[in-house]
GROMACS .gro file of C-alpha atoms in nm:
model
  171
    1UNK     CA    1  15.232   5.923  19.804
    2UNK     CA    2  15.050   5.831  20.143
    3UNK     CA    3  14.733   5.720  19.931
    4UNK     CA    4  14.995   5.476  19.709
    5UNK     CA    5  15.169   5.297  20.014
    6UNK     CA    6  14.792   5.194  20.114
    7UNK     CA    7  14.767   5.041  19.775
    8UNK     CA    8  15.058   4.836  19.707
    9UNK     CA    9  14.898   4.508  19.872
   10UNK     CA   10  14.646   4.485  19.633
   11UNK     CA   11  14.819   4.598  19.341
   12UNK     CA   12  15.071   4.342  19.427
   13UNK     CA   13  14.805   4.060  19.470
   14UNK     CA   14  14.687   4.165  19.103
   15UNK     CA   15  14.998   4.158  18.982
   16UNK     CA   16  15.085   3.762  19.080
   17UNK     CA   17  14.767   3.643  18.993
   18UNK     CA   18  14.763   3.753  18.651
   19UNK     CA   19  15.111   3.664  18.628
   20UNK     CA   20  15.026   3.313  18.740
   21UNK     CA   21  14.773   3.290  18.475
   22UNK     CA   22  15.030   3.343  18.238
   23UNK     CA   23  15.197   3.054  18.409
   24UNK     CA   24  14.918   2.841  18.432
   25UNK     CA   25  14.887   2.881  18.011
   26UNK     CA   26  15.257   2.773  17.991
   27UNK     CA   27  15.193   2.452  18.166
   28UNK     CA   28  14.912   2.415  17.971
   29UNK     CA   29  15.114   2.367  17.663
   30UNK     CA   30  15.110   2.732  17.488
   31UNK     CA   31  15.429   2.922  17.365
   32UNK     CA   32  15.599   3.131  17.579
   33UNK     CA   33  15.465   3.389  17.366
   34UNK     CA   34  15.109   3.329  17.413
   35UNK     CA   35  15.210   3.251  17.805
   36UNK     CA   36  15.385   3.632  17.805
   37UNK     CA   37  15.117   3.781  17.655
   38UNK     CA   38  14.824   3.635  17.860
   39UNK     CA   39  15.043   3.682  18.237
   40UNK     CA   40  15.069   4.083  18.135
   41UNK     CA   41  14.700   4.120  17.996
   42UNK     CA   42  14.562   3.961  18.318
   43UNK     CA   43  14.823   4.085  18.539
   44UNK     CA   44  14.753   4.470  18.402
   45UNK     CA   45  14.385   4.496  18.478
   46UNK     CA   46  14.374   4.306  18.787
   47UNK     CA   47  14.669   4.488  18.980
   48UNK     CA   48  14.493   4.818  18.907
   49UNK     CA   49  14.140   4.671  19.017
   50UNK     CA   50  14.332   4.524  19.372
   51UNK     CA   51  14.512   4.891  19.424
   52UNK     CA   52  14.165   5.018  19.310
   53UNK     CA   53  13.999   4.752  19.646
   54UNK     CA   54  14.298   4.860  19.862
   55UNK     CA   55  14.219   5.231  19.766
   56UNK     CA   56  13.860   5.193  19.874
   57UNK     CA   57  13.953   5.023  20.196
   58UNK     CA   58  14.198   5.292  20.286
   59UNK     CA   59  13.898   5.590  20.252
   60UNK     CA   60  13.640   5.341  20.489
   61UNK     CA   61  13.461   5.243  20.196
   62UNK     CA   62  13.504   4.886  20.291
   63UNK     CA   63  13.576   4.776  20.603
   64UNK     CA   64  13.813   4.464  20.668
   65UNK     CA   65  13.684   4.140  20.708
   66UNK     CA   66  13.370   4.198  20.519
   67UNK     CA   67  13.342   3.998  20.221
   68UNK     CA   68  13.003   4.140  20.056
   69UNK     CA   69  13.151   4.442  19.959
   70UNK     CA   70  13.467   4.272  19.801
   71UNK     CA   71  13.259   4.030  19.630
   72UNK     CA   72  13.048   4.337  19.435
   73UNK     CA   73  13.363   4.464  19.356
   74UNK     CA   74  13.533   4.161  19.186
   75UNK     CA   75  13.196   4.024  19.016
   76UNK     CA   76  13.200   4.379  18.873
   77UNK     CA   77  13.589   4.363  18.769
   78UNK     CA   78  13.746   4.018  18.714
   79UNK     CA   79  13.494   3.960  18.450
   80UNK     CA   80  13.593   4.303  18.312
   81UNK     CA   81  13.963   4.168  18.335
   82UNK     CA   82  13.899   3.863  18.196
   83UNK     CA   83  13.719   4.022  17.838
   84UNK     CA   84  14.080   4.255  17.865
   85UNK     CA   85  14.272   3.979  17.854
   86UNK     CA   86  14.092   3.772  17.623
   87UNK     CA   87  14.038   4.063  17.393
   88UNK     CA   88  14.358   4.158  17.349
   89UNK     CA   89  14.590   3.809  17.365
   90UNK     CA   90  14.335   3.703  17.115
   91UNK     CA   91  14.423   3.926  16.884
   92UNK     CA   92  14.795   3.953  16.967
   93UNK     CA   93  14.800   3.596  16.918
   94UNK     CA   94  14.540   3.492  16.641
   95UNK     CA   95  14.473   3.762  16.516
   96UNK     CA   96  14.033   3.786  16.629
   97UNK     CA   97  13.886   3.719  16.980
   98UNK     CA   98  13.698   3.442  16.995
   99UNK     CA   99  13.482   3.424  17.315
  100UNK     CA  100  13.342   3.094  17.406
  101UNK     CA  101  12.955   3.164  17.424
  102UNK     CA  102  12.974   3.500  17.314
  103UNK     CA  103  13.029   3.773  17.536
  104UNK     CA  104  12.717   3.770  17.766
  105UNK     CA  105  12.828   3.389  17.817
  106UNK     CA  106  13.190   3.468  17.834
  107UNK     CA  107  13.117   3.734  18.102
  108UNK     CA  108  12.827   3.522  18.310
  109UNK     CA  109  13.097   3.238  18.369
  110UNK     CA  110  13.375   3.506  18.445
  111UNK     CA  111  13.113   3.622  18.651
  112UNK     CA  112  13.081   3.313  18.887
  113UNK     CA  113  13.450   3.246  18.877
  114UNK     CA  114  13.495   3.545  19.006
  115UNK     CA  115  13.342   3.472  19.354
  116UNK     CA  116  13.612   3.203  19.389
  117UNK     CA  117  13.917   3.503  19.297
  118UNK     CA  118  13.759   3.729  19.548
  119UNK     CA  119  13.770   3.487  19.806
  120UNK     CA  120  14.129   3.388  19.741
  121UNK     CA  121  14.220   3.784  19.678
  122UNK     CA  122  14.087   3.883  20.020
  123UNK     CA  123  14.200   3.635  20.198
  124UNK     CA  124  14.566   3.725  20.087
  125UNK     CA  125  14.456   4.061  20.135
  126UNK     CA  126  14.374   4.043  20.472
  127UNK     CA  127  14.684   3.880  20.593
  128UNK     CA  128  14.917   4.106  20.385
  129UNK     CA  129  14.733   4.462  20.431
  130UNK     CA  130  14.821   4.453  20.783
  131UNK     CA  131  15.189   4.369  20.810
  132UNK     CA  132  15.233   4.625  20.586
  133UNK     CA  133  15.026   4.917  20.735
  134UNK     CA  134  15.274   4.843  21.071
  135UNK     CA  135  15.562   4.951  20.868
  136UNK     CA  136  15.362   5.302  20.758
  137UNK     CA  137  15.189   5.359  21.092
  138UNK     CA  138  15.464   5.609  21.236
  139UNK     CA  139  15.475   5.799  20.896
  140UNK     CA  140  15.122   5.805  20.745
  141UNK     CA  141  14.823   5.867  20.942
  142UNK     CA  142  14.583   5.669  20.702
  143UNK     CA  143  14.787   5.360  20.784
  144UNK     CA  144  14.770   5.369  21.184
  145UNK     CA  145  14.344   5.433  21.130
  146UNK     CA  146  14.303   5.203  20.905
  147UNK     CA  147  14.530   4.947  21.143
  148UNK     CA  148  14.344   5.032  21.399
  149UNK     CA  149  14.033   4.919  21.180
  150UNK     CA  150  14.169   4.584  21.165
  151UNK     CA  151  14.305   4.568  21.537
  152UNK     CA  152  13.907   4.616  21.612
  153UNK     CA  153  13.823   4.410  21.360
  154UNK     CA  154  14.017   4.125  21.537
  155UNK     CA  155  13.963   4.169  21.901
  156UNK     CA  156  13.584   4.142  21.772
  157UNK     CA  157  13.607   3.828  21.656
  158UNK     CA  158  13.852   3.724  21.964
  159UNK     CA  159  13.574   3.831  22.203
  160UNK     CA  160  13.324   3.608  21.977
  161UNK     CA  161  13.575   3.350  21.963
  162UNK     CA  162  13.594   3.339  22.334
  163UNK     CA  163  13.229   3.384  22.434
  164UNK     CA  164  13.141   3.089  22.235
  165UNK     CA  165  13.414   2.898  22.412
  166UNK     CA  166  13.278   3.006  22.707
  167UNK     CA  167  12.921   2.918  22.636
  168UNK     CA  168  13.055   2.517  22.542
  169UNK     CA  169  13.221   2.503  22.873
  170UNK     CA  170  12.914   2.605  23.093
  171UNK     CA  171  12.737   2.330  22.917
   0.00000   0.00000   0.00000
């Protein structure tokens, strides 16, 4: 239960993405159907690849503020999300898939795009994760640690912030 509190932020960030997506097709002029179909297919894979990141994070396998190791991980999985949900609401919806420059293609583009998701996805990440490790800290000891990773992870950059102001004014 402790290890699922510490992933609901990214699951959650997943989630509304690929829902948006679904959105995004519905504006674009699709049924609601089609719409429906692509929201759940993207929304699927990418919330359990964001509880998968926040999973990591919680056991120090990232650390917060780092955006190398997020980037790995989401030019490794959006791409893998993105032949999921092209895979399947093709067929659900035409009845083939039909990738636009075949699959290595297909996957290359999803590839850079995804650079541009991961930046968005941990930037959310980072402002959400810790609100919502203060409300676990008094009841789950992998919350207050990994709070206390970010709490260093921001007086850091404070005490950067400040020396370089400091270094401007002696000029």
């Amino acid at each position: 239960m402790r290890q699922a509190e510490l992933a609901l932020p990214g699951a959650l960030i997943g989630i509304v993405a690929g829902a948006v997506a679904g959105g995004l097709t519905l504006l674009a002029g699709q049924s609601a159907g089609w719409a429906a179909i692509s929201a759940l297919t993207l929304a699927l894979p990418l919330g359990l690849l964001g509880t998968g990141y926040s999973i990591l994070l919680s056991r120090n396998l990232f650390r917060p503020g780092l955006f190398a190791p997020a980037g790995l991980y989401w030019l490794a999985g959006f791409p893998l999300a993105r032949l999921f949900q092209e895979t399947i609401t093709g067929l659900a919806v035409f009845g083939h898939v039909s990738l636009p420059g075949g699959v290595a293609g297909f996957l290359a583009y999803q590839a850079m795009v995804s650079l541009g998701f991961a930046i968005g996805f941990l930037w959310l990440h980072e402002r959400l994760m810790p609100h919502w490790l203060m409300r676990l800290r008094e009841r789950n000891p992998r919350a207050r640690e990994l709070l206390a990773a970010y709490v260093e992870h921001a007086e850091a950059l404070w005490l950067a912030k400040e020396r370089r102001r400091a270094r401007k004014g002696a000029r």
